[in-house]
PDB file of C-alpha atoms in Angstrom:
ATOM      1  CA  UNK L   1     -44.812  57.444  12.497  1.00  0.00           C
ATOM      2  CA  UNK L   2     -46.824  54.656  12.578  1.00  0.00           C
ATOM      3  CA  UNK L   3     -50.519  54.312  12.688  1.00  0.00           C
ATOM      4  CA  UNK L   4     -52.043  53.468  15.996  1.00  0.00           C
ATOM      5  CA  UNK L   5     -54.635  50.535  15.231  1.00  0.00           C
ATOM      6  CA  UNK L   6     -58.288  50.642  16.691  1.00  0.00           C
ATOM      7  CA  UNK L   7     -56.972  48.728  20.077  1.00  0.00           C
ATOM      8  CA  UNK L   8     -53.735  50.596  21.028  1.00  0.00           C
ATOM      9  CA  UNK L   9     -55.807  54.058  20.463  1.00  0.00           C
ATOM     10  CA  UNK L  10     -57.835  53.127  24.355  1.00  0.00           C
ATOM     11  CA  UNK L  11     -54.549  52.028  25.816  1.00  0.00           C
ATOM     12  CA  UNK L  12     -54.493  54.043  28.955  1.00  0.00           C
ATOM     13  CA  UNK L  13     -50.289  54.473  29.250  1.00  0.00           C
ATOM     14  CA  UNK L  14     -47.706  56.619  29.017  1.00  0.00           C
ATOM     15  CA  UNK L  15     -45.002  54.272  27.395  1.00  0.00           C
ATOM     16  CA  UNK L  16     -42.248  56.089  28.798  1.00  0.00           C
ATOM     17  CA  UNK L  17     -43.458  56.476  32.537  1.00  0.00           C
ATOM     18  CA  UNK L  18     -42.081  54.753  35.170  1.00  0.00           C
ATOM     19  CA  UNK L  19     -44.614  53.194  37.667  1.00  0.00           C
ATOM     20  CA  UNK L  20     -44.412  51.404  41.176  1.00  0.00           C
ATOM     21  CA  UNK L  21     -45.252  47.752  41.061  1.00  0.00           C
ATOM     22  CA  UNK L  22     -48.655  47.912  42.388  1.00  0.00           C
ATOM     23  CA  UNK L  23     -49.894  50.868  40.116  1.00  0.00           C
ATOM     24  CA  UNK L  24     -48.466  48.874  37.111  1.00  0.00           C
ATOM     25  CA  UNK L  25     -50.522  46.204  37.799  1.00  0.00           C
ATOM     26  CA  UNK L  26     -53.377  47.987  38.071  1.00  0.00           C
ATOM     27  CA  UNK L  27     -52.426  49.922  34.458  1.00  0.00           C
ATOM     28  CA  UNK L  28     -51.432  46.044  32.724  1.00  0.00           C
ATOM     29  CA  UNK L  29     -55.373  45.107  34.209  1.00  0.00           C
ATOM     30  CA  UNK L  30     -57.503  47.787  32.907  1.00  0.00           C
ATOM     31  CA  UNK L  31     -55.767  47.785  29.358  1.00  0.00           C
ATOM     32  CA  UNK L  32     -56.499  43.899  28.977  1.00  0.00           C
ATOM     33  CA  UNK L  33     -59.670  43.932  27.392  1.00  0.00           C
ATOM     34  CA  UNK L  34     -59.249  41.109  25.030  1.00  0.00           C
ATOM     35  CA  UNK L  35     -61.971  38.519  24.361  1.00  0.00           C
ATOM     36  CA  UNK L  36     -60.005  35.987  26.466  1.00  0.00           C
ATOM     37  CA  UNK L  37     -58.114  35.865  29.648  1.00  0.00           C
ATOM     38  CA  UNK L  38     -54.856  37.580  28.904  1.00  0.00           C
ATOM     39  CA  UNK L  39     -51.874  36.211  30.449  1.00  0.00           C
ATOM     40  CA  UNK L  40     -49.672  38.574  32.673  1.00  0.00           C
ATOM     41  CA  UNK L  41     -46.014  38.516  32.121  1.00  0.00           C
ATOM     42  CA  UNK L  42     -42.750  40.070  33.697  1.00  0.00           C
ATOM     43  CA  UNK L  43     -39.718  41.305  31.644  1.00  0.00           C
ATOM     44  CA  UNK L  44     -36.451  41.531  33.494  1.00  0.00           C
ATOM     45  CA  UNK L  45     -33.696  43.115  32.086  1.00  0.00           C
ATOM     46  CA  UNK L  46     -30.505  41.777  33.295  1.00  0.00           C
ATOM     47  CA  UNK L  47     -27.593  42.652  33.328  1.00  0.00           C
ATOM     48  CA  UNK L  48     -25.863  39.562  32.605  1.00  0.00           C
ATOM     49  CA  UNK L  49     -24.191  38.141  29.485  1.00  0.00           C
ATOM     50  CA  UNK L  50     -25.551  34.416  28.984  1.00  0.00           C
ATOM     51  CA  UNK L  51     -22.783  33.774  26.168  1.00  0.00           C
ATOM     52  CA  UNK L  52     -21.153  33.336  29.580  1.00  0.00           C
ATOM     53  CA  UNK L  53     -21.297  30.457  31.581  1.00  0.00           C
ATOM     54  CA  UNK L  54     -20.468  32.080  34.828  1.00  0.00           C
ATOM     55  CA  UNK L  55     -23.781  34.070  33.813  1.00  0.00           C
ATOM     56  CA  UNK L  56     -26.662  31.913  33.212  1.00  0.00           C
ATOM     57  CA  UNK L  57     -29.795  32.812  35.387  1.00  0.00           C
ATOM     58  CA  UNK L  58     -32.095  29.779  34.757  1.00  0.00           C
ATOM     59  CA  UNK L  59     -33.905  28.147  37.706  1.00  0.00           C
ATOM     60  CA  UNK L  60     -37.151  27.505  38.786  1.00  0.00           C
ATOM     61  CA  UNK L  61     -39.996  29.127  41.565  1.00  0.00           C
ATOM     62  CA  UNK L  62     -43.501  28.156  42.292  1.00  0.00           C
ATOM     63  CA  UNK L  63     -45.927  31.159  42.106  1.00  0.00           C
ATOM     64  CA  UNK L  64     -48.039  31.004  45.186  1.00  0.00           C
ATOM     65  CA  UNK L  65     -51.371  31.543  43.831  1.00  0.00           C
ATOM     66  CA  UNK L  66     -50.986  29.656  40.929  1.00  0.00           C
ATOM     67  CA  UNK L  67     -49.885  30.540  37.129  1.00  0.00           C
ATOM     68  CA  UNK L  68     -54.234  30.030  35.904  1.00  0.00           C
ATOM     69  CA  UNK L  69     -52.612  28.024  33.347  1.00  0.00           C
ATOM     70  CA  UNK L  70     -53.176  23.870  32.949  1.00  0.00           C
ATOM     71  CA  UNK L  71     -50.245  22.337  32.629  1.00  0.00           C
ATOM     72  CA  UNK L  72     -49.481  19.179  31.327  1.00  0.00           C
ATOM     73  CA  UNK L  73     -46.644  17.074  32.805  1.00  0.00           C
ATOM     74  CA  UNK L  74     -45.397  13.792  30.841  1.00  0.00           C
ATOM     75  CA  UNK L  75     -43.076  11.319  33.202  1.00  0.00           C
ATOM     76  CA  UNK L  76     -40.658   8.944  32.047  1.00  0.00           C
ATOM     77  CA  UNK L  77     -40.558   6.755  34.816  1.00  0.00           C
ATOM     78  CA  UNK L  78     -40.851   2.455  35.137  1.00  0.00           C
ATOM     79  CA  UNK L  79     -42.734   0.333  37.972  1.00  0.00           C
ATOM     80  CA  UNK L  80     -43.622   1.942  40.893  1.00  0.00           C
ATOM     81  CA  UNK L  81     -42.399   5.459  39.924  1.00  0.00           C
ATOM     82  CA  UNK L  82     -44.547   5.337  36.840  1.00  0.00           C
ATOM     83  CA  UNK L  83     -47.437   4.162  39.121  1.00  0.00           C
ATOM     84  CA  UNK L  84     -46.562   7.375  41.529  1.00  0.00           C
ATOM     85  CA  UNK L  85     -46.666   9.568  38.558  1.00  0.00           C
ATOM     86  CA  UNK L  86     -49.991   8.827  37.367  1.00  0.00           C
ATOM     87  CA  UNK L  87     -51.346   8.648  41.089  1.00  0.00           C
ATOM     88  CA  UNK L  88     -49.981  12.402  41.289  1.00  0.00           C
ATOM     89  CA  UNK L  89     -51.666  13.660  37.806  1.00  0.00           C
ATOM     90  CA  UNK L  90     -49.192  13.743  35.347  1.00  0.00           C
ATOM     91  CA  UNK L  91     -50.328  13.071  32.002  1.00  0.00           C
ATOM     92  CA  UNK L  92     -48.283  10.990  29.881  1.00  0.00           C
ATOM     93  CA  UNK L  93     -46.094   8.489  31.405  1.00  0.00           C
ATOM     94  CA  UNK L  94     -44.246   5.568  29.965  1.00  0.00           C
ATOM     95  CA  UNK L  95     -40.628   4.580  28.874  1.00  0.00           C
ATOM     96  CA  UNK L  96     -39.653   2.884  25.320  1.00  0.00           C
ATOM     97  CA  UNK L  97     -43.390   3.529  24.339  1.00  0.00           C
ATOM     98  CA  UNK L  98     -43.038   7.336  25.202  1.00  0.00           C
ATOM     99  CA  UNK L  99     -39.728   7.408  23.482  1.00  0.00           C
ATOM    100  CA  UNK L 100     -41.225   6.250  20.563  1.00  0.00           C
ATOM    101  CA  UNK L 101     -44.564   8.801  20.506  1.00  0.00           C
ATOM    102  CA  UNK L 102     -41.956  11.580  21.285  1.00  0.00           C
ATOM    103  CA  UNK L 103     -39.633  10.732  18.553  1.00  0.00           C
ATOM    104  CA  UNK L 104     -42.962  10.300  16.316  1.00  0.00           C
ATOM    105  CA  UNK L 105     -43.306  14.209  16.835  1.00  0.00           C
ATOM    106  CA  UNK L 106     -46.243  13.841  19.261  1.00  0.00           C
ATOM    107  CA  UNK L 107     -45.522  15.923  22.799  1.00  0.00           C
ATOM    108  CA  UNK L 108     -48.598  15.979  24.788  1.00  0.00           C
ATOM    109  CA  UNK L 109     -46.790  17.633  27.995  1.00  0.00           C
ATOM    110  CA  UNK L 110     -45.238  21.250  28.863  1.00  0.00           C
ATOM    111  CA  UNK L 111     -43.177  19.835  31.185  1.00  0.00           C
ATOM    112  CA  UNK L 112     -41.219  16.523  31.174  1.00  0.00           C
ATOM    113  CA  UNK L 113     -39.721  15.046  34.538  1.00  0.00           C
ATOM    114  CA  UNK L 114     -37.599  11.358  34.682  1.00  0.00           C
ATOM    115  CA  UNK L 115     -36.158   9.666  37.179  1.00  0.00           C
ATOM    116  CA  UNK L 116     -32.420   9.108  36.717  1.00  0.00           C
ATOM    117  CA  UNK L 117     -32.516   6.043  35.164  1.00  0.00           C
ATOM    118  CA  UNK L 118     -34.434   6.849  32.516  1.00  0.00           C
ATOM    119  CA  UNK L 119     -31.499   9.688  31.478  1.00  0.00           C
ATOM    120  CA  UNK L 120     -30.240   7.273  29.631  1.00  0.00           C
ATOM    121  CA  UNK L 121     -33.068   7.049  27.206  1.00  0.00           C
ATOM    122  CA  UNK L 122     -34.443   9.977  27.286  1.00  0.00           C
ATOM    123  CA  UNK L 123     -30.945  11.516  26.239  1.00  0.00           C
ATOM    124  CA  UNK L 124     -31.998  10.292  22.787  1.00  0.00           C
ATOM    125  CA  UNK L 125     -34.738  12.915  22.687  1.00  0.00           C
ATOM    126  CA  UNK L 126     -32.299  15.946  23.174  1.00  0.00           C
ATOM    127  CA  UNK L 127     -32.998  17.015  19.761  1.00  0.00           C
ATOM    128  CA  UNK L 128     -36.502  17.436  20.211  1.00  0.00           C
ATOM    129  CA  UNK L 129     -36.860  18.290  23.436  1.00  0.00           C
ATOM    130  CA  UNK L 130     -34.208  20.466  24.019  1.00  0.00           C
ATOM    131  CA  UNK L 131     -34.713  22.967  21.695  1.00  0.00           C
ATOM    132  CA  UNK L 132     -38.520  23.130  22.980  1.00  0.00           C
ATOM    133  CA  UNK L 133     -37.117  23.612  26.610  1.00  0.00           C
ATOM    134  CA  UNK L 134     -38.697  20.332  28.005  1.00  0.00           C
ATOM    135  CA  UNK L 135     -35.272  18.328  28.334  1.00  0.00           C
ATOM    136  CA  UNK L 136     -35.453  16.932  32.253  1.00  0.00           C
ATOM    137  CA  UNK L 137     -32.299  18.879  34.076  1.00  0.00           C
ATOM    138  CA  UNK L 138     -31.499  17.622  37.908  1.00  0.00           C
ATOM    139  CA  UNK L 139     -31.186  21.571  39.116  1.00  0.00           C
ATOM    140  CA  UNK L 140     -34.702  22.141  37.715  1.00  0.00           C
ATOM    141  CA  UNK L 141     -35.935  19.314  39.977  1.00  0.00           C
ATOM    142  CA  UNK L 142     -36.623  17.645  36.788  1.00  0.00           C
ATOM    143  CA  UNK L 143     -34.293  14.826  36.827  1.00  0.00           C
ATOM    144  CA  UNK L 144     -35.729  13.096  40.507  1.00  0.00           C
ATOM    145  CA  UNK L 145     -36.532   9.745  42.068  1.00  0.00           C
ATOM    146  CA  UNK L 146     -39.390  12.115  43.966  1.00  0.00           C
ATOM    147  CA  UNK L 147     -41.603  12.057  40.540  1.00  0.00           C
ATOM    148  CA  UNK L 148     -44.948  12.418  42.863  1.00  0.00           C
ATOM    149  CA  UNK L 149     -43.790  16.043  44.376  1.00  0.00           C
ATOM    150  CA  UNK L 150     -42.147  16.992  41.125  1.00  0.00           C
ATOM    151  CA  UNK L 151     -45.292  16.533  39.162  1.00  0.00           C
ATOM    152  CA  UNK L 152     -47.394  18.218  41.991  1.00  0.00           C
ATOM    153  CA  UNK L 153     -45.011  21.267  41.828  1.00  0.00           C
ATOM    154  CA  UNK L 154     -45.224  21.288  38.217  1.00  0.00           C
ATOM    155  CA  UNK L 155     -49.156  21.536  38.226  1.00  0.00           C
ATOM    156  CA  UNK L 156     -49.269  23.525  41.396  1.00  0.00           C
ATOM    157  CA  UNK L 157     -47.807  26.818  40.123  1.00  0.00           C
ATOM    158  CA  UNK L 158     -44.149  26.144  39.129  1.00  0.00           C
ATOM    159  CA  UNK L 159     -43.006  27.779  36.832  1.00  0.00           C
ATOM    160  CA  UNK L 160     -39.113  27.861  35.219  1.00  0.00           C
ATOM    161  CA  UNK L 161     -37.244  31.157  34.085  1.00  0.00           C
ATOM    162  CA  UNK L 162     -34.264  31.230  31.954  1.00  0.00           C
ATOM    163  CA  UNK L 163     -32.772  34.476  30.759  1.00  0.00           C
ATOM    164  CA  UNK L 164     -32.648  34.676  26.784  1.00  0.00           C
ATOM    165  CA  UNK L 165     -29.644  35.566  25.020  1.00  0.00           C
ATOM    166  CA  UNK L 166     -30.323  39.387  24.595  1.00  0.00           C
ATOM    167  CA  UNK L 167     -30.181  39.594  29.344  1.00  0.00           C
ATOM    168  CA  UNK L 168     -33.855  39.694  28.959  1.00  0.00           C
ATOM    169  CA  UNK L 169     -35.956  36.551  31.399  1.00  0.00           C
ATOM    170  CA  UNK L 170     -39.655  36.785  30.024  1.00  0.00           C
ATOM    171  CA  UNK L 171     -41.979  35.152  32.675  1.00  0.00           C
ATOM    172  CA  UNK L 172     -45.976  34.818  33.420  1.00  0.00           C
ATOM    173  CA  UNK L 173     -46.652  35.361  36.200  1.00  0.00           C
ATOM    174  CA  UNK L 174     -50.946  34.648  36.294  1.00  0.00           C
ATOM    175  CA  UNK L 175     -54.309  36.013  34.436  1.00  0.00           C
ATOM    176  CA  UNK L 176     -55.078  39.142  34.140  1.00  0.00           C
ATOM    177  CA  UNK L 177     -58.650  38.027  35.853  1.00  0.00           C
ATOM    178  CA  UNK L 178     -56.459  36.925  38.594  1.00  0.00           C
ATOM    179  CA  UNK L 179     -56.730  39.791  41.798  1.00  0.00           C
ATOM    180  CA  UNK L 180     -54.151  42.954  42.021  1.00  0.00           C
ATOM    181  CA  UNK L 181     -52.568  41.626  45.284  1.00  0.00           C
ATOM    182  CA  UNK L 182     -52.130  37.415  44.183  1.00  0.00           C
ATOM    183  CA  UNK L 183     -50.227  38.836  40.641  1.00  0.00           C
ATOM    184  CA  UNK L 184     -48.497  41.410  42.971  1.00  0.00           C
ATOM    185  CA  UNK L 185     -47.534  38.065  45.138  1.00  0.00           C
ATOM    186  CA  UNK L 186     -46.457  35.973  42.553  1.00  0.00           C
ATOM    187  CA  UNK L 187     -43.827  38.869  40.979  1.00  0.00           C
ATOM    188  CA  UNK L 188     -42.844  39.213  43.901  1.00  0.00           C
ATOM    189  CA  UNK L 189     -41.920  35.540  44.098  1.00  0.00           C
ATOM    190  CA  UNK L 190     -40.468  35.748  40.657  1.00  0.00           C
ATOM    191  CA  UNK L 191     -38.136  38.879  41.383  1.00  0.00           C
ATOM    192  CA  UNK L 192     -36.876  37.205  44.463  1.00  0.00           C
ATOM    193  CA  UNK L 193     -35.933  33.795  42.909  1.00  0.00           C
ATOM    194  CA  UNK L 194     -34.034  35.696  39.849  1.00  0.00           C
ATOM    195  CA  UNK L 195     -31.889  37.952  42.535  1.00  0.00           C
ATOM    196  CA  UNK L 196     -31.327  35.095  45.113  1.00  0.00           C
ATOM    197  CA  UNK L 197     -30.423  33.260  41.781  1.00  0.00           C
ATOM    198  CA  UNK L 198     -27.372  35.995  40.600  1.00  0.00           C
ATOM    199  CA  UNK L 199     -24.605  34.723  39.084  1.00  0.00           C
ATOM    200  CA  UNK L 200     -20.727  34.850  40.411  1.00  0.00           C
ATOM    201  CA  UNK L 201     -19.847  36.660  36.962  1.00  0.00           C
ATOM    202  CA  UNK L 202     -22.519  39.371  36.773  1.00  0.00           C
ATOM    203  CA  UNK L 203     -20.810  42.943  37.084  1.00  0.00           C
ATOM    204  CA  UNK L 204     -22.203  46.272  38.007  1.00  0.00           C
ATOM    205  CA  UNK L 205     -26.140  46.537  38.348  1.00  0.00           C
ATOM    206  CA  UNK L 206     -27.868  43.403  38.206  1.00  0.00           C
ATOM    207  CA  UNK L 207     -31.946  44.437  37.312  1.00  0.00           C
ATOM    208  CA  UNK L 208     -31.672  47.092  35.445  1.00  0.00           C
ATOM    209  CA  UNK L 209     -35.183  47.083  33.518  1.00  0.00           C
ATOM    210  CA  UNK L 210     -38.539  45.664  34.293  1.00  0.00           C
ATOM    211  CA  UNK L 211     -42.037  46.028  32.469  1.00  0.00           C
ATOM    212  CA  UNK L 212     -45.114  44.063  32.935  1.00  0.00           C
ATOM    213  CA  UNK L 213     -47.662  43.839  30.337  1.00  0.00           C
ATOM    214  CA  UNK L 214     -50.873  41.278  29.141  1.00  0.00           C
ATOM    215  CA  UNK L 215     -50.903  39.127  26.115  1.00  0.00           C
ATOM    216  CA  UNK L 216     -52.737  41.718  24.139  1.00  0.00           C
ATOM    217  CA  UNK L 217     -51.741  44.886  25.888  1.00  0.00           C
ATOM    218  CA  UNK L 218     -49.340  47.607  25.984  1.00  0.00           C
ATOM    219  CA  UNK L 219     -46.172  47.029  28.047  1.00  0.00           C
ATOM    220  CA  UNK L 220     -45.834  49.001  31.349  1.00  0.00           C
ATOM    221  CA  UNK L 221     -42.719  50.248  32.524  1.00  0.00           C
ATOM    222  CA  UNK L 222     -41.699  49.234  36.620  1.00  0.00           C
ATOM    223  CA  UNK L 223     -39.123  51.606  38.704  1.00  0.00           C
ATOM    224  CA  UNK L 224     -36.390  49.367  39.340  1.00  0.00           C
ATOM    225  CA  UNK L 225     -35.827  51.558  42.512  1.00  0.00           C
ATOM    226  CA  UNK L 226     -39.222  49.289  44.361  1.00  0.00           C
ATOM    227  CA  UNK L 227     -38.053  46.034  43.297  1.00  0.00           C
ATOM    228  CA  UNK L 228     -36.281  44.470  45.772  1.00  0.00           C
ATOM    229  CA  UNK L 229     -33.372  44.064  43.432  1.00  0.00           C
ATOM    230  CA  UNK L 230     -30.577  43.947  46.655  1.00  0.00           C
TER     231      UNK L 230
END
């Protein structure tokens, strides 16, 4: 059996429980007692096959109160769209010149938006930003002529989910300084979006797992039966 370190020994959990939503938020608080201001995150276990086209869950949602997180949103965009961008906050903006520090291995945003005509070029980037997750997609709302709302959305609490290949989505959803009921409101937002967001090919039960846990803490089982997993 493996030796407990100093840190798991005051965990506070029974790994094998299953809690209600609200008492596992309250479990995931109390155990995150690192130095900093551990992030919150959901696990859903789906059951989906993502091998499968027919069964890709990716989308986005905005949390509404916020992930506690600054995020930093890089535009490709020309003219007046460019000047939008930057009059919304987003970070880095350019064309050719952003090409060029992107293909120099510099990416100074989290997110990357472009308006369609920029596809073009930023197509060329697919092998760097794809396999980082930052490749602009038009049903992510990242491929838009609106760049001002998308880069508002994207700094107001948006945040995108895409399940990995095991079924599994892993999502923050805030801090764990952030209060019980606004991380109880923003998994709530999260849950919704990834059942409203189902695929056609998924068979038999659809959330089957879900834990919550902190950065630095122990993960906390959820009964599946009070998620609104209809």
């Amino acid at each position: 059996m493996a030796k407990l370190t100093k840190k798991q020994k005051t965990w506070t959990v029974d790994g094998e429980k299953l809690h209600g939503v609200d008492e596992a938020i309250a479990i995931v608080k109390a155990n995150a007692t690192a130095k900093f201001d551990e992030s919150v995150e959901v696990a859903l276990n789906l059951g989906v096959d993502p091998r499968h086209a027919d069964q890709m869950v990716r989308g986005v949602v905005t949390l509404p109160k916020g992930t506690g997180k600054t995020v930093r949103v890089g535009v490709f965009a020309k003219g007046a769209k460019a000047d939008e961008a930057r009059e919304a906050g987003a970070d880095v903006v350019g064309a050719e010149d952003l090409l060029e520090i992107v293909q120099g291995g510099k990416i100074e945003f989290d997110r990357c938006i472009a308006t369609p005509d920029m596809m073009g070029l930023v197509g060329r980037l697919g092998k760097v930003l794809g396999p980082k997750g930052l490749m602009p997609n038009p049903k992510l709302g990242t491929v838009t002529m609106n760049v001002a709302e998308a880069v508002k959305a994207a700094k107001g609490g948006q945040v995108e989910y895409r399940v990995e290949k095991a079924g599994i989505i892993h999502s923050g959803i805030g801090k764990a300084s952030f209060p019980a009921e606004d991380l109880r409101a923003n998994f709530d937002a999260l849950v919704d979006a990834v059942v409203k967001a189902k695929p056609a090919g998924a068979k038999g039960k659809y959330v089957r797992k879900v834990a919550l846990s902190s950065s630095m803490g122990p993960g906390v089982k959820v009964d599946v039966a009070e998620v609104a997993t209809a």
